[in-house]
C-alpha atoms as a printed R data frame, in Angstrom:
    type eleno elety resid chain resno       x       y       z
1   ATOM     1    CA   MET     A     1 -28.257   4.636   7.929
2   ATOM     2    CA   THR     A     2 -26.634   4.011  11.165
3   ATOM     3    CA   GLN     A     3 -23.206   5.373  11.740
4   ATOM     4    CA   THR     A     4 -20.407   4.213  13.872
5   ATOM     5    CA   SER     A     5 -17.673   6.383  15.432
6   ATOM     6    CA   ILE     A     6 -14.136   5.329  14.785
7   ATOM     7    CA   THR     A     7 -10.705   6.647  15.395
8   ATOM     8    CA   ILE     A     8  -7.803   5.370  13.164
9   ATOM     9    CA   THR     A     9  -4.344   6.859  13.292
10  ATOM    10    CA   VAL     A    10  -3.545   7.456   9.504
11  ATOM    11    CA   ASN     A    11  -0.078   8.354   8.620
12  ATOM    12    CA   GLY     A    12   0.736   9.616  12.143
13  ATOM    13    CA   LYS     A    13  -2.529  11.634  12.410
14  ATOM    14    CA   ARG     A    14  -5.315  10.768  14.641
15  ATOM    15    CA   ARG     A    15  -8.418  10.638  12.711
16  ATOM    16    CA   ALA     A    16 -11.997  10.577  14.080
17  ATOM    17    CA   ALA     A    17 -15.061  10.023  12.009
18  ATOM    18    CA   SER     A    18 -18.404   8.447  11.728
19  ATOM    19    CA   VAL     A    19 -18.979   5.877   9.012
20  ATOM    20    CA   GLU     A    20 -21.522   3.520   7.974
21  ATOM    21    CA   PRO     A    21 -20.752   0.010   9.528
22  ATOM    22    CA   ARG     A    22 -20.547  -1.380   5.673
23  ATOM    23    CA   MET     A    23 -17.846   1.098   4.530
24  ATOM    24    CA   LEU     A    24 -14.859  -0.410   3.315
25  ATOM    25    CA   LEU     A    25 -11.336   0.716   4.534
26  ATOM    26    CA   VAL     A    26 -10.556   1.959   0.939
27  ATOM    27    CA   HIS     A    27 -13.659   4.060   0.555
28  ATOM    28    CA   PHE     A    28 -12.886   5.828   4.016
29  ATOM    29    CA   LEU     A    29  -9.516   6.392   3.047
30  ATOM    30    CA   ARG     A    30 -10.325   7.798  -0.300
31  ATOM    31    CA   GLU     A    31 -13.646   9.463   0.072
32  ATOM    32    CA   GLN     A    32 -13.375  10.899   3.742
33  ATOM    33    CA   LEU     A    33  -9.877  11.343   4.107
34  ATOM    34    CA   ARG     A    34  -8.936  12.104   0.242
35  ATOM    35    CA   LEU     A    35  -5.831   9.811   0.388
36  ATOM    36    CA   THR     A    36  -6.400   8.770  -3.101
37  ATOM    37    CA   GLY     A    37  -2.942   7.170  -3.502
38  ATOM    38    CA   THR     A    38  -4.647   3.932  -2.328
39  ATOM    39    CA   HIS     A    39  -6.174   2.783  -5.456
40  ATOM    40    CA   ILE     A    40  -9.291   0.624  -6.027
41  ATOM    41    CA   GLY     A    41  -8.828  -1.928  -8.773
42  ATOM    42    CA   CYS     A    42 -11.075  -4.935  -8.261
43  ATOM    43    CA   ASP     A    43 -12.866  -4.838  -5.158
44  ATOM    44    CA   THR     A    44 -12.445  -8.568  -4.651
45  ATOM    45    CA   SER     A    45  -8.802  -8.708  -3.215
46  ATOM    46    CA   GLN     A    46  -7.604  -9.810  -6.484
47  ATOM    47    CA   CYS     A    47  -5.257  -6.942  -7.472
48  ATOM    48    CA   GLY     A    48  -3.939  -5.540  -4.693
49  ATOM    49    CA   ALA     A    49  -3.919  -1.918  -5.831
50  ATOM    50    CA   CYS     A    50  -5.524  -0.956  -2.486
51  ATOM    51    CA   THR     A    51  -2.838  -2.304  -0.262
52  ATOM    52    CA   VAL     A    52  -1.921  -0.369   2.735
53  ATOM    53    CA   LEU     A    53  -0.131  -1.142   6.067
54  ATOM    54    CA   LEU     A    54  -2.401  -1.883   9.017
55  ATOM    55    CA   ASP     A    55  -0.311  -1.817  12.139
56  ATOM    56    CA   GLY     A    56   2.810  -2.450  10.174
57  ATOM    57    CA   ARG     A    57   1.553  -5.135   7.931
58  ATOM    58    CA   SER     A    58   0.480  -5.100   4.236
59  ATOM    59    CA   ALA     A    59  -3.407  -5.611   3.920
60  ATOM    60    CA   LYS     A    60  -5.899  -5.041   1.070
61  ATOM    61    CA   SER     A    61  -8.095  -2.192   2.477
62  ATOM    62    CA   CYS     A    62 -10.883  -3.328   0.240
63  ATOM    63    CA   THR     A    63 -11.238  -6.308   2.369
64  ATOM    64    CA   ILE     A    64 -11.591  -4.629   5.559
65  ATOM    65    CA   PHE     A    65 -14.485  -2.584   6.966
66  ATOM    66    CA   ALA     A    66 -13.472   0.873   8.284
67  ATOM    67    CA   VAL     A    67 -14.989  -0.245  11.544
68  ATOM    68    CA   GLN     A    68 -12.648  -2.985  11.766
69  ATOM    69    CA   ALA     A    69  -9.644  -0.817  11.708
70  ATOM    70    CA   ASP     A    70 -10.989   1.430  14.524
71  ATOM    71    CA   GLY     A    71  -7.942   1.807  17.012
72  ATOM    72    CA   SER     A    72  -5.287   0.804  14.244
73  ATOM    73    CA   GLU     A    73  -2.654   2.435  12.665
74  ATOM    74    CA   ILE     A    74  -2.777   2.838   8.732
75  ATOM    75    CA   THR     A    75   0.045   3.939   6.463
76  ATOM    76    CA   THR     A    76  -0.803   4.867   3.250
77  ATOM    77    CA   ILE     A    77   1.578   5.282   0.111
78  ATOM    78    CA   GLU     A    78   1.053   9.300   1.022
79  ATOM    79    CA   GLY     A    79   2.621   8.524   4.539
80  ATOM    80    CA   LEU     A    80   5.615   6.403   3.382
81  ATOM    81    CA   ALA     A    81   8.177   9.106   2.800
82  ATOM    82    CA   ARG     A    82   9.893  10.847   5.820
83  ATOM    83    CA   ASN     A    83  11.082  14.153   6.376
84  ATOM    84    CA   GLY     A    84  10.765  14.742   2.680
85  ATOM    85    CA   GLU     A    85  12.808  11.878   1.801
86  ATOM    86    CA   LEU     A    86  11.240   9.114  -0.327
87  ATOM    87    CA   HIS     A    87  10.939   5.604   1.082
88  ATOM    88    CA   PRO     A    88  13.798   3.771  -0.584
89  ATOM    89    CA   LEU     A    89  11.427   1.640  -2.023
90  ATOM    90    CA   GLN     A    90   9.806   4.907  -3.504
91  ATOM    91    CA   GLN     A    91  13.197   5.789  -4.726
92  ATOM    92    CA   GLY     A    92  13.682   2.219  -6.224
93  ATOM    93    CA   PHE     A    93  10.468   2.627  -8.436
94  ATOM    94    CA   TRP     A    94  11.685   5.834  -9.578
95  ATOM    95    CA   GLU     A    95  15.191   5.200 -10.410
96  ATOM    96    CA   GLU     A    96  14.697   1.472 -11.871
97  ATOM    97    CA   HIS     A    97  11.452   2.229 -13.984
98  ATOM    98    CA   GLY     A    98   9.418  -0.067 -12.079
99  ATOM    99    CA   LEU     A    99   6.166   1.529 -13.413
100 ATOM   100    CA   GLN     A   100   4.516   2.269 -16.476
101 ATOM   101    CA   CYS     A   101   0.820   3.622 -15.920
102 ATOM   102    CA   GLY     A   102   1.390   3.704 -12.200
103 ATOM   103    CA   PHE     A   103  -1.741   2.353 -11.244
104 ATOM   104    CA   CYS     A   104  -0.709  -0.628  -9.424
105 ATOM   105    CA   THR     A   105   2.493   1.241  -7.718
106 ATOM   106    CA   PRO     A   106   1.186   2.451  -4.331
107 ATOM   107    CA   GLY     A   107  -0.092  -1.038  -3.735
108 ATOM   108    CA   MET     A   108   2.945  -2.946  -4.830
109 ATOM   109    CA   ILE     A   109   5.149  -0.692  -2.794
110 ATOM   110    CA   MET     A   110   3.021  -1.267   0.232
111 ATOM   111    CA   ALA     A   111   3.112  -5.022  -0.004
112 ATOM   112    CA   ALA     A   112   7.096  -4.604  -0.563
113 ATOM   113    CA   VAL     A   113   7.232  -2.811   2.922
114 ATOM   114    CA   THR     A   114   6.370  -6.090   4.411
115 ATOM   115    CA   LEU     A   115   8.396  -8.249   2.570
116 ATOM   116    CA   LEU     A   116  11.373  -6.284   3.189
117 ATOM   117    CA   ASP     A   117  10.656  -6.250   6.800
118 ATOM   118    CA   ASP     A   118   9.972 -10.042   6.662
119 ATOM   119    CA   THR     A   119  13.097 -10.820   4.571
120 ATOM   120    CA   PRO     A   120  15.657  -7.885   4.556
121 ATOM   121    CA   SER     A   121  17.712  -9.679   1.934
122 ATOM   122    CA   PRO     A   122  15.266 -11.376  -0.447
123 ATOM   123    CA   SER     A   123  16.257 -13.640  -3.529
124 ATOM   124    CA   GLU     A   124  14.605 -12.600  -6.617
125 ATOM   125    CA   ARG     A   125  12.410 -15.609  -6.294
126 ATOM   126    CA   GLN     A   126  11.461 -14.435  -2.717
127 ATOM   127    CA   ILE     A   127  10.622 -10.765  -4.028
128 ATOM   128    CA   ARG     A   128   8.414 -12.251  -6.894
129 ATOM   129    CA   GLU     A   129   6.715 -14.451  -4.435
130 ATOM   130    CA   GLY     A   130   6.004 -11.667  -1.963
131 ATOM   131    CA   ILE     A   131   4.458  -9.441  -4.425
132 ATOM   132    CA   SER     A   132   2.443 -12.420  -6.109
133 ATOM   133    CA   GLY     A   133  -1.007 -10.924  -4.462
134 ATOM   134    CA   ASN     A   134  -0.585  -7.657  -6.421
135 ATOM   135    CA   LEU     A   135  -1.272  -7.453 -10.043
136 ATOM   136    CA   CYS     A   136   0.501  -5.427 -12.725
137 ATOM   137    CA   ARG     A   137  -0.898  -5.330 -16.370
138 ATOM   138    CA   CYS     A   138   1.883  -3.133 -17.936
139 ATOM   139    CA   THR     A   139   5.464  -3.525 -16.919
140 ATOM   140    CA   GLY     A   140   5.953  -7.563 -16.855
141 ATOM   141    CA   TYR     A   141   7.416  -7.287 -13.430
142 ATOM   142    CA   GLN     A   142  11.161  -7.390 -14.252
143 ATOM   143    CA   HIS     A   143  11.371  -3.473 -13.329
144 ATOM   144    CA   ILE     A   144   9.370  -4.139 -10.040
145 ATOM   145    CA   VAL     A   145  11.534  -6.638  -9.074
146 ATOM   146    CA   ASN     A   146  14.662  -4.538  -9.938
147 ATOM   147    CA   ALA     A   147  13.172  -1.613  -7.823
148 ATOM   148    CA   ILE     A   148  12.853  -3.745  -4.585
149 ATOM   149    CA   GLN     A   149  16.244  -4.943  -5.132
150 ATOM   150    CA   TYR     A   150  17.427  -1.249  -5.373
151 ATOM   151    CA   ALA     A   151  15.774  -0.572  -2.064
152 ATOM   152    CA   VAL     A   152  17.601  -3.724  -0.404
153 ATOM   153    CA   ASP     A   153  20.730  -2.302  -1.590
154 ATOM   154    CA   LYS     A   154  19.888   1.257  -0.170
155 ATOM   155    CA   LYS     A   155  18.768   0.171   3.450
């Protein structure tokens, strides 16, 4: 199979690799870089478990080929904390019990990063709309909303 060379900055580290042109970004992150916090939930862009930041904006990595991300900057859940300190959203999910099984949590947090960048003080309705592209099968969403509100108060 033909390989294509790519260079992507992932969590602040420049990474060069050869990939098949049809390799999805989520598979590149998980299989080649071993960043398994980005989850594969549906492979059809319905659940949002694979959400990462692509050049600072949330994106579902199961809908992007790794070659499309060539030259881009990717942030995964592993790269969100800074200097050993949890990101306010990560802390919020911890403090407000915004997870149960945790499968959706990384993607939910990454989607919430973009939400808070766009709307620094969102209402509950705006939070619910902002995370509507991510599915959770366990929590009923209220604790997730509380976790995001916690992060707003801590910023």
